[in-house]
Amino acid sequence: MGIAALIFWLLTAGGGFFLLGTWIARGGTRQPNSTQLPPPVLFGHFALAVAGLIVWIVYLVVDSTALAWTAFILLIPVALLGFAMLLRWIPVYRDRSAGTAEPPEGHFPVAVVAGHGVFAVTTVVLVFLTALGVGS
């Protein structure tokens, strides 16, 4: 189950990298007033997710329950920040046809946003179950 969590975490990270790259390429860092996603929230989400992934990889190598729980605890703010960004993205998505200037996150493909979210939830559940010792 730990390896399954790693695979889903990497899939989630791939979608996240794509979304972050799109946001940066469309001016997210150059025009912070044009975005609904505050850069500290977005980069905090990214940094915590990467830190958790590193802890998870170390957990898989050394098999320490404390590291599994540490990775799970790191995922809690990652998930909360991700959900907050989703709530801020939904109105942007709905307003895309309004003809107004589109913020950077208005260019996110819906399928990538949805996939990122589904893979993220799956990752959190798998990490939690692994930390509990299910499947070992």
PDB file of C-alpha atoms in Angstrom:
ATOM      1  CA  MET A   1       0.000   0.000   0.000  1.00  0.00           C
ATOM      2  CA  GLY A   2       2.930   2.319   0.634  1.00  0.00           C
ATOM      3  CA  ILE A   3       4.082   1.919  -2.960  1.00  0.00           C
ATOM      4  CA  ALA A   4       0.539   2.558  -4.220  1.00  0.00           C
ATOM      5  CA  ALA A   5       0.518   5.770  -2.159  1.00  0.00           C
ATOM      6  CA  LEU A   6       3.842   6.759  -3.733  1.00  0.00           C
ATOM      7  CA  ILE A   7       2.500   6.131  -7.244  1.00  0.00           C
ATOM      8  CA  PHE A   8      -0.611   8.213  -6.606  1.00  0.00           C
ATOM      9  CA  TRP A   9       1.477  10.920  -4.933  1.00  0.00           C
ATOM     10  CA  LEU A  10       3.693  11.100  -8.019  1.00  0.00           C
ATOM     11  CA  LEU A  11       0.650  11.240 -10.317  1.00  0.00           C
ATOM     12  CA  THR A  12      -0.770  14.023  -8.161  1.00  0.00           C
ATOM     13  CA  ALA A  13       2.569  15.846  -8.288  1.00  0.00           C
ATOM     14  CA  GLY A  14       2.645  15.557 -12.071  1.00  0.00           C
ATOM     15  CA  GLY A  15      -0.732  17.255 -12.348  1.00  0.00           C
ATOM     16  CA  GLY A  16       0.320  19.834  -9.786  1.00  0.00           C
ATOM     17  CA  PHE A  17       3.522  20.630 -11.697  1.00  0.00           C
ATOM     18  CA  PHE A  18       1.494  21.071 -14.873  1.00  0.00           C
ATOM     19  CA  LEU A  19      -0.955  23.434 -13.132  1.00  0.00           C
ATOM     20  CA  LEU A  20       1.857  25.385 -11.469  1.00  0.00           C
ATOM     21  CA  GLY A  21       3.705  25.670 -14.779  1.00  0.00           C
ATOM     22  CA  THR A  22       0.549  26.889 -16.516  1.00  0.00           C
ATOM     23  CA  TRP A  23      -0.083  29.431 -13.762  1.00  0.00           C
ATOM     24  CA  ILE A  24       3.497  30.758 -13.936  1.00  0.00           C
ATOM     25  CA  ALA A  25       3.561  30.798 -17.759  1.00  0.00           C
ATOM     26  CA  ARG A  26       0.299  32.776 -17.835  1.00  0.00           C
ATOM     27  CA  GLY A  27       1.670  35.484 -15.535  1.00  0.00           C
ATOM     28  CA  GLY A  28       0.723  34.303 -12.051  1.00  0.00           C
ATOM     29  CA  THR A  29       3.964  35.546 -10.526  1.00  0.00           C
ATOM     30  CA  ARG A  30       4.275  38.652 -12.732  1.00  0.00           C
ATOM     31  CA  GLN A  31       0.726  39.892 -12.113  1.00  0.00           C
ATOM     32  CA  PRO A  32      -0.192  38.898  -8.542  1.00  0.00           C
ATOM     33  CA  ASN A  33      -3.229  41.227  -8.565  1.00  0.00           C
ATOM     34  CA  SER A  34      -4.735  39.419 -11.558  1.00  0.00           C
ATOM     35  CA  THR A  35      -4.959  36.015  -9.888  1.00  0.00           C
ATOM     36  CA  GLN A  36      -7.414  34.531  -7.418  1.00  0.00           C
ATOM     37  CA  LEU A  37      -4.676  32.197  -6.165  1.00  0.00           C
ATOM     38  CA  PRO A  38      -2.387  34.086  -3.786  1.00  0.00           C
ATOM     39  CA  PRO A  39       1.231  33.134  -4.535  1.00  0.00           C
ATOM     40  CA  PRO A  40       2.034  32.321  -0.859  1.00  0.00           C
ATOM     41  CA  VAL A  41      -0.879  29.866  -0.762  1.00  0.00           C
ATOM     42  CA  LEU A  42       0.068  28.252  -4.060  1.00  0.00           C
ATOM     43  CA  PHE A  43       3.776  27.990  -3.279  1.00  0.00           C
ATOM     44  CA  GLY A  44       3.054  26.895   0.312  1.00  0.00           C
ATOM     45  CA  HIS A  45       0.862  24.093  -1.053  1.00  0.00           C
ATOM     46  CA  PHE A  46       3.662  23.083  -3.409  1.00  0.00           C
ATOM     47  CA  ALA A  47       6.425  23.237  -0.776  1.00  0.00           C
ATOM     48  CA  LEU A  48       4.510  21.227   1.820  1.00  0.00           C
ATOM     49  CA  ALA A  49       3.538  18.619  -0.776  1.00  0.00           C
ATOM     50  CA  VAL A  50       7.176  18.203  -1.864  1.00  0.00           C
ATOM     51  CA  ALA A  51       8.332  17.995   1.764  1.00  0.00           C
ATOM     52  CA  GLY A  52       5.718  15.334   2.461  1.00  0.00           C
ATOM     53  CA  LEU A  53       6.740  13.376  -0.631  1.00  0.00           C
ATOM     54  CA  ILE A  54      10.368  13.396   0.480  1.00  0.00           C
ATOM     55  CA  VAL A  55       9.359  12.197   3.948  1.00  0.00           C
ATOM     56  CA  TRP A  56       7.219   9.471   2.338  1.00  0.00           C
ATOM     57  CA  ILE A  57      10.111   8.232   0.196  1.00  0.00           C
ATOM     58  CA  VAL A  58      12.355   8.117   3.278  1.00  0.00           C
ATOM     59  CA  TYR A  59       9.566   6.236   5.104  1.00  0.00           C
ATOM     60  CA  LEU A  60       9.466   3.639   2.327  1.00  0.00           C
ATOM     61  CA  VAL A  61      13.234   3.144   2.640  1.00  0.00           C
ATOM     62  CA  VAL A  62      13.500   2.944   6.454  1.00  0.00           C
ATOM     63  CA  ASP A  63       9.955   1.769   7.352  1.00  0.00           C
ATOM     64  CA  SER A  64       9.471   4.064  10.354  1.00  0.00           C
ATOM     65  CA  THR A  65       5.876   4.523  11.484  1.00  0.00           C
ATOM     66  CA  ALA A  66       6.766   7.981  12.787  1.00  0.00           C
ATOM     67  CA  LEU A  67       7.742   9.037   9.265  1.00  0.00           C
ATOM     68  CA  ALA A  68       4.474   7.706   7.842  1.00  0.00           C
ATOM     69  CA  TRP A  69       2.523   9.796  10.344  1.00  0.00           C
ATOM     70  CA  THR A  70       4.750  12.806   9.666  1.00  0.00           C
ATOM     71  CA  ALA A  71       3.982  12.538   5.945  1.00  0.00           C
ATOM     72  CA  PHE A  72       0.271  12.269   6.721  1.00  0.00           C
ATOM     73  CA  ILE A  73       0.388  15.303   9.020  1.00  0.00           C
ATOM     74  CA  LEU A  74       2.147  17.272   6.264  1.00  0.00           C
ATOM     75  CA  LEU A  75      -0.673  16.294   3.893  1.00  0.00           C
ATOM     76  CA  ILE A  76      -3.320  17.916   6.104  1.00  0.00           C
ATOM     77  CA  PRO A  77      -2.332  21.549   5.354  1.00  0.00           C
ATOM     78  CA  VAL A  78      -1.571  20.533   1.750  1.00  0.00           C
ATOM     79  CA  ALA A  79      -5.146  19.283   1.396  1.00  0.00           C
ATOM     80  CA  LEU A  80      -6.622  22.337   3.129  1.00  0.00           C
ATOM     81  CA  LEU A  81      -4.664  24.741   0.921  1.00  0.00           C
ATOM     82  CA  GLY A  82      -5.618  22.722  -2.153  1.00  0.00           C
ATOM     83  CA  PHE A  83      -9.295  22.823  -1.229  1.00  0.00           C
ATOM     84  CA  ALA A  84      -9.077  26.576  -0.603  1.00  0.00           C
ATOM     85  CA  MET A  85      -7.521  27.070  -4.034  1.00  0.00           C
ATOM     86  CA  LEU A  86     -10.224  24.916  -5.624  1.00  0.00           C
ATOM     87  CA  LEU A  87     -12.910  27.086  -4.044  1.00  0.00           C
ATOM     88  CA  ARG A  88     -11.197  30.187  -5.445  1.00  0.00           C
ATOM     89  CA  TRP A  89     -10.742  28.573  -8.891  1.00  0.00           C
ATOM     90  CA  ILE A  90     -14.389  27.514  -9.390  1.00  0.00           C
ATOM     91  CA  PRO A  91     -15.707  31.093  -9.904  1.00  0.00           C
ATOM     92  CA  VAL A  92     -12.840  31.775 -12.316  1.00  0.00           C
ATOM     93  CA  TYR A  93     -13.810  28.694 -14.303  1.00  0.00           C
ATOM     94  CA  ARG A  94     -17.470  29.742 -14.348  1.00  0.00           C
ATOM     95  CA  ASP A  95     -16.602  33.276 -15.520  1.00  0.00           C
ATOM     96  CA  ARG A  96     -14.449  32.134 -18.462  1.00  0.00           C
ATOM     97  CA  SER A  97     -17.246  32.829 -20.923  1.00  0.00           C
ATOM     98  CA  ALA A  98     -17.956  36.315 -19.539  1.00  0.00           C
ATOM     99  CA  GLY A  99     -15.428  37.935 -21.874  1.00  0.00           C
ATOM    100  CA  THR A 100     -13.432  39.561 -19.084  1.00  0.00           C
ATOM    101  CA  ALA A 101      -9.654  39.363 -18.765  1.00  0.00           C
ATOM    102  CA  GLU A 102      -8.816  35.838 -17.764  1.00  0.00           C
ATOM    103  CA  PRO A 103      -6.541  35.321 -14.743  1.00  0.00           C
ATOM    104  CA  PRO A 104      -3.679  32.811 -15.030  1.00  0.00           C
ATOM    105  CA  GLU A 105      -5.671  30.003 -13.409  1.00  0.00           C
ATOM    106  CA  GLY A 106      -8.418  30.502 -15.975  1.00  0.00           C
ATOM    107  CA  HIS A 107      -6.216  28.499 -18.346  1.00  0.00           C
ATOM    108  CA  PHE A 108      -6.250  25.356 -16.195  1.00  0.00           C
ATOM    109  CA  PRO A 109      -7.763  22.379 -18.022  1.00  0.00           C
ATOM    110  CA  VAL A 110     -10.720  21.053 -16.051  1.00  0.00           C
ATOM    111  CA  ALA A 111      -9.566  17.449 -16.535  1.00  0.00           C
ATOM    112  CA  VAL A 112      -6.180  18.212 -14.969  1.00  0.00           C
ATOM    113  CA  VAL A 113      -7.760  20.038 -12.010  1.00  0.00           C
ATOM    114  CA  ALA A 114     -10.195  17.154 -11.462  1.00  0.00           C
ATOM    115  CA  GLY A 115      -7.498  14.499 -11.862  1.00  0.00           C
ATOM    116  CA  HIS A 116      -5.176  16.340  -9.495  1.00  0.00           C
ATOM    117  CA  GLY A 117      -7.932  16.461  -6.889  1.00  0.00           C
ATOM    118  CA  VAL A 118      -8.970  12.822  -7.253  1.00  0.00           C
ATOM    119  CA  PHE A 119      -5.373  11.605  -7.123  1.00  0.00           C
ATOM    120  CA  ALA A 120      -4.724  13.855  -4.110  1.00  0.00           C
ATOM    121  CA  VAL A 121      -7.663  12.446  -2.151  1.00  0.00           C
ATOM    122  CA  THR A 122      -6.566   8.920  -3.045  1.00  0.00           C
ATOM    123  CA  THR A 123      -3.041   9.733  -1.886  1.00  0.00           C
ATOM    124  CA  VAL A 124      -4.239  11.071   1.469  1.00  0.00           C
ATOM    125  CA  VAL A 125      -6.383   7.981   2.058  1.00  0.00           C
ATOM    126  CA  LEU A 126      -3.585   5.572   1.100  1.00  0.00           C
ATOM    127  CA  VAL A 127      -1.035   7.384   3.272  1.00  0.00           C
ATOM    128  CA  PHE A 128      -3.470   7.362   6.206  1.00  0.00           C
ATOM    129  CA  LEU A 129      -4.212   3.643   5.811  1.00  0.00           C
ATOM    130  CA  THR A 130      -0.518   2.853   5.507  1.00  0.00           C
ATOM    131  CA  ALA A 131       0.270   4.880   8.648  1.00  0.00           C
ATOM    132  CA  LEU A 132      -2.431   2.887  10.457  1.00  0.00           C
ATOM    133  CA  GLY A 133      -0.681  -0.300   9.374  1.00  0.00           C
ATOM    134  CA  VAL A 134      -3.420  -1.540   7.052  1.00  0.00           C
ATOM    135  CA  GLY A 135      -2.067  -3.910   4.425  1.00  0.00           C
ATOM    136  CA  SER A 136       1.280  -4.564   6.076  1.00  0.00           C
TER     137      SER A 136
END
